[in-house]
Coordinates of N, CA and C in Angstrom, one line a residue:
X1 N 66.0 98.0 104.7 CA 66.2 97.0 105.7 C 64.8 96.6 106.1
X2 N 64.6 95.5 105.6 CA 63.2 95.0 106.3 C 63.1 93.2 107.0
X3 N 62.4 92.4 107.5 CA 61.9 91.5 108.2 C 62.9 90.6 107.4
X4 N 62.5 90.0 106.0 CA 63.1 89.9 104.9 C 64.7 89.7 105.0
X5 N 65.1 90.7 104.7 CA 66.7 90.9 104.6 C 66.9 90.5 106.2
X6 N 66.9 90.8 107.1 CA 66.8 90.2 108.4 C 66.9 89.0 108.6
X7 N 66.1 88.0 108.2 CA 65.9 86.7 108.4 C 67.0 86.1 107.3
X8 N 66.7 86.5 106.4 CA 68.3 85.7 105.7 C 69.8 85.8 105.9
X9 N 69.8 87.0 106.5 CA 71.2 87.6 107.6 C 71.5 86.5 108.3
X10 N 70.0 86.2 109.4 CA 70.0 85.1 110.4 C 70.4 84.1 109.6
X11 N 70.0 83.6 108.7 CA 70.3 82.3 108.0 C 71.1 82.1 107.8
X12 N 72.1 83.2 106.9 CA 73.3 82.8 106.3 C 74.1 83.0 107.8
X13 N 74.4 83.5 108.8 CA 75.3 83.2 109.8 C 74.7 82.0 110.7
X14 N 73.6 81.2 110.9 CA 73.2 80.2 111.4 C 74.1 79.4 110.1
X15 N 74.1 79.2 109.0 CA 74.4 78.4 108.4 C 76.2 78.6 108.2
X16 N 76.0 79.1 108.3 CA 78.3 79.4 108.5 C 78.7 79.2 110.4
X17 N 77.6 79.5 110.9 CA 78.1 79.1 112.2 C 78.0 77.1 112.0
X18 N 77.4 76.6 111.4 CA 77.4 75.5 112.0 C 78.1 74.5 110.6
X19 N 78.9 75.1 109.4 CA 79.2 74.7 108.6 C 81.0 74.7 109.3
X20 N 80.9 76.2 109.1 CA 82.6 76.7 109.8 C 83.3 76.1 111.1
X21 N 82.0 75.8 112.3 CA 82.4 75.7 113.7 C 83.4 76.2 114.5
X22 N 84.3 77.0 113.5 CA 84.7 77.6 114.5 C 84.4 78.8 114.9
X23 N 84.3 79.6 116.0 CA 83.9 80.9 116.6 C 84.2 82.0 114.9
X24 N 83.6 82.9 114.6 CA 83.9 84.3 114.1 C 83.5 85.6 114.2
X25 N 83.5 86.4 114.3 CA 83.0 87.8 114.6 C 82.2 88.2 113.5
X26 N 81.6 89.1 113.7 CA 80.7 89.5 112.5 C 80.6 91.3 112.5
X27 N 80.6 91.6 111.1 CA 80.2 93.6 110.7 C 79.2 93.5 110.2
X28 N 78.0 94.0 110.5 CA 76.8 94.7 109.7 C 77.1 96.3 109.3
X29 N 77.1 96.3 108.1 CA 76.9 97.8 107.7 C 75.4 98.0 107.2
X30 N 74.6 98.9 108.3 CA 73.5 99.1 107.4 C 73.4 100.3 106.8
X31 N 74.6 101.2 106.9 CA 74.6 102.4 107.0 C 73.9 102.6 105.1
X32 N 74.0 101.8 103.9 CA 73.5 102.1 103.0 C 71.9 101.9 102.9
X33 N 71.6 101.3 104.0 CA 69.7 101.1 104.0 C 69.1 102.2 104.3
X34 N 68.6 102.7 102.9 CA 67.7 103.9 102.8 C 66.2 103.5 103.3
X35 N 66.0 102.6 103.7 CA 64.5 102.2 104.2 C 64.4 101.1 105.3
X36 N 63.8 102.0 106.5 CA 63.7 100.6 107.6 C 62.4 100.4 107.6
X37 N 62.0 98.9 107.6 CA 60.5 98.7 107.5 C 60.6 97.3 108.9
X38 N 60.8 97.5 109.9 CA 61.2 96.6 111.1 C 60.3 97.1 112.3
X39 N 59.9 96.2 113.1 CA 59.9 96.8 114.4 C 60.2 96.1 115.1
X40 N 60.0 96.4 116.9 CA 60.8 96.2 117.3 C 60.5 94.7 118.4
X41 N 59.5 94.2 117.7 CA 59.1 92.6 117.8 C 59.6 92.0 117.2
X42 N 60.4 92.1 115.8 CA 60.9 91.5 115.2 C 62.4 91.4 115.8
X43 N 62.6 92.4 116.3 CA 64.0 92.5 116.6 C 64.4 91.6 118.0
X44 N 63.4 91.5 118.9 CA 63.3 91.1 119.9 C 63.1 89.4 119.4
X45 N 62.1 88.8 119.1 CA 62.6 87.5 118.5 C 63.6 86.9 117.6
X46 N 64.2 87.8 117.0 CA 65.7 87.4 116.1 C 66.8 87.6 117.1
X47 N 66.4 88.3 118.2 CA 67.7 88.1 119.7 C 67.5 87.3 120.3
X48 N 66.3 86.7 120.5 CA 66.3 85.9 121.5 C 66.6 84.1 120.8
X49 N 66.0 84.3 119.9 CA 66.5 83.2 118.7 C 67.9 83.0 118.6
X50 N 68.6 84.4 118.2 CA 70.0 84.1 118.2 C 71.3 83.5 119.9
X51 N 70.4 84.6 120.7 CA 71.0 83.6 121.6 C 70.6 82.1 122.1
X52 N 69.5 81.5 121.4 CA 69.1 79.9 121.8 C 69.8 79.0 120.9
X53 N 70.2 79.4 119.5 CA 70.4 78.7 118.7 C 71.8 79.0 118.7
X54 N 72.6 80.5 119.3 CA 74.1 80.2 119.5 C 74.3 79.3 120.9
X55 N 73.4 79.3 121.5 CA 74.0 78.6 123.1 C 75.2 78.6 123.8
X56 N 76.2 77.7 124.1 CA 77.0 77.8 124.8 C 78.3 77.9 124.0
X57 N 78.4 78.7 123.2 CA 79.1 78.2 122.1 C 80.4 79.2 122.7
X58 N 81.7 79.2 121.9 CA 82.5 80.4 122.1 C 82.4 82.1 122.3
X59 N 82.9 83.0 122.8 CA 82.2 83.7 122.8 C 82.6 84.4 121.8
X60 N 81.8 85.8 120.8 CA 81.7 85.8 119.7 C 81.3 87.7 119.8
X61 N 82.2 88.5 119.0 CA 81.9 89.7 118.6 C 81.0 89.9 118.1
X62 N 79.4 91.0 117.0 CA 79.1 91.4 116.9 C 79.0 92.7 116.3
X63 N 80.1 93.5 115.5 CA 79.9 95.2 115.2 C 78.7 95.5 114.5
X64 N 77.8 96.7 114.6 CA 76.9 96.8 113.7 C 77.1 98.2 113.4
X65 N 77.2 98.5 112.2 CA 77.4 100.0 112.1 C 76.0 100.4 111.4
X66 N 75.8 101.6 112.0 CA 74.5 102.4 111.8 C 74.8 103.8 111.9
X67 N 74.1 104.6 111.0 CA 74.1 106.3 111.4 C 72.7 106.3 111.1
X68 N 71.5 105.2 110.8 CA 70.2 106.1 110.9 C 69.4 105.8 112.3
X69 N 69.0 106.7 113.1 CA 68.5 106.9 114.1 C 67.4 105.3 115.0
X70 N 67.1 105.0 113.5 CA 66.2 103.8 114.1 C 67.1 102.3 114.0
X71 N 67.7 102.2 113.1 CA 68.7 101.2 113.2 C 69.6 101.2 114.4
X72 N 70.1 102.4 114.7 CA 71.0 102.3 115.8 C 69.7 102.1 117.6
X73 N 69.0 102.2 117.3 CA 68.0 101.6 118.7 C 67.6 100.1 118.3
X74 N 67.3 100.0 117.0 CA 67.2 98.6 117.1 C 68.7 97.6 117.7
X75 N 69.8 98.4 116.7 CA 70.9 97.5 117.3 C 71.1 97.7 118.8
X76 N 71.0 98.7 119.5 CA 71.4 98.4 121.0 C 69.8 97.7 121.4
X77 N 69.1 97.7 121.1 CA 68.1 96.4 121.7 C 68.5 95.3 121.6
X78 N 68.8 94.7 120.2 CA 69.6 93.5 120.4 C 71.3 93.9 121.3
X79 N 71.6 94.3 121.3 CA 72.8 94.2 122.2 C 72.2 94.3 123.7
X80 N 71.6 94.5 123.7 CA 70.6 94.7 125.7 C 69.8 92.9 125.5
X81 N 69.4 92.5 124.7 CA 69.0 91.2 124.4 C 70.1 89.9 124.3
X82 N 70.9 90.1 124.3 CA 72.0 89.5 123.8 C 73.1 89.6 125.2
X83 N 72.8 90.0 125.8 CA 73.7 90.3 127.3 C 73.5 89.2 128.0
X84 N 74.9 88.8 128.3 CA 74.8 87.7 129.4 C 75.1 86.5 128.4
X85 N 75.4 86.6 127.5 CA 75.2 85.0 126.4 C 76.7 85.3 125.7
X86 N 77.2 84.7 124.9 CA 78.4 84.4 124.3 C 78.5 85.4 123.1
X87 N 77.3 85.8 123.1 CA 77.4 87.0 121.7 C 77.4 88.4 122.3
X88 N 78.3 89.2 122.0 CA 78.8 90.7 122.5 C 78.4 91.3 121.2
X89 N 77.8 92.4 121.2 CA 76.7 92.9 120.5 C 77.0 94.8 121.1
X90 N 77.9 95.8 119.9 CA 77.8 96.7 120.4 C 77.4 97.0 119.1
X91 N 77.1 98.7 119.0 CA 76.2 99.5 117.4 C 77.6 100.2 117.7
X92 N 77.9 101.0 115.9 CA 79.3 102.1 116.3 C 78.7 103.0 115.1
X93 N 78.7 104.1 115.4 CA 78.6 105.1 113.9 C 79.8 105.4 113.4
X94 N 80.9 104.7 113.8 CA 82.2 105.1 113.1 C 83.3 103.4 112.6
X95 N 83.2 103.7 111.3 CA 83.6 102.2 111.0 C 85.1 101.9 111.2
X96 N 86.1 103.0 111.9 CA 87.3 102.9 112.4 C 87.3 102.6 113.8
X97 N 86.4 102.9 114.9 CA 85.8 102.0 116.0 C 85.5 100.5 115.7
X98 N 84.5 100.3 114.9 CA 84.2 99.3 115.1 C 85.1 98.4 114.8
X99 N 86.5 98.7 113.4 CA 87.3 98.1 113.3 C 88.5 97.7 114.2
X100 N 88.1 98.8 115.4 CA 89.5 98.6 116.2 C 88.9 97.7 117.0
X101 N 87.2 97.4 117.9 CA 86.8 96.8 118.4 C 87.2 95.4 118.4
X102 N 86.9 95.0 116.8 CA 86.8 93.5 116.5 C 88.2 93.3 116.0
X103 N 89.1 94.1 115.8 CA 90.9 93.8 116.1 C 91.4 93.7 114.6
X104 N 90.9 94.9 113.5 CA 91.0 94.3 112.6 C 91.2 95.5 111.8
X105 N 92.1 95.3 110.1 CA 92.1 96.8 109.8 C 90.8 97.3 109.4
X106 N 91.1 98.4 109.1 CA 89.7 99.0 108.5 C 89.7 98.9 107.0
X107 N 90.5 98.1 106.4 CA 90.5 98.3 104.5 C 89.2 97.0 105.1
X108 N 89.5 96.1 105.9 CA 88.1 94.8 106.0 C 87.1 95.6 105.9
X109 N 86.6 96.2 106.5 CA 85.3 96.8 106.8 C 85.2 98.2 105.6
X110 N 86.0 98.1 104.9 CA 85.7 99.2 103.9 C 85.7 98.6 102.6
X111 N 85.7 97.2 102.6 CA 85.3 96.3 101.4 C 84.1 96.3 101.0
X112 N 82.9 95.9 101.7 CA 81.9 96.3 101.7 C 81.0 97.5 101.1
X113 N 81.5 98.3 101.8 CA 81.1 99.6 101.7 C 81.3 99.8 100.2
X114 N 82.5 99.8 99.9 CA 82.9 100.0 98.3 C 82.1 100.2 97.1
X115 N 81.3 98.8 97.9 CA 80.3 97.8 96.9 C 79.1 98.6 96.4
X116 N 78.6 99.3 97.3 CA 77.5 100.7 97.5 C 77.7 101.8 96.5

């Protein structure tokens, strides 16, 4: 997981937020990123970015699943960055939480994973 993969994340959901229009929730699994090369300036301008360019939009879920130690501080920075705005932004180390969170079964969130 680096700067990199980050910014295209941003891109591809800036570009489905404003293709789709309608509201959707979103799952990050980083749990397969054997390498974080991030810190935490970067993280802080891709939250603040994301709540200027979502604005007043619907309000909108967020799951990010993480088990490695630095990912999961980065994701509750952006979730502490992201407060107060339309985007709800929690981290879960368990992808049966996160699926119950965002209202959804867990074979969704185990699609992904598969792929690994």
């Amino acid at each position: 997981m680096n700067k990199a993969a980050v910014d295209k994340i941003i891109t591809v959901v800036g570009e489905l937020e404003t293709t789709l229009k309608e509201p959707f929730d979103r799952f990050s699994d980083t749990v397969a990123a054997d390498v974080v090369d991030l810190n935490f300036e970067h993280i802080i301008r891709v939250s603040l970015y994301r709540r200027r360019f979502y604005g007043n939009r619907p309000p909108i879920k967020s799951a990010i699943l993480a088990t490695d130690a630095t990912l999961i501080h980065y994701g509750k920075v952006h979730a502490l960055l992201t407060q107060g705005s339309p985007i709800n932004v929690r981290v879960f180390q368990d992808r049966k939480e996160a699926a119950q969170w965002l209202g959804v079964p867990i074979a969704i969130l185990m699609a992904d994973a598969n792929q690994h």
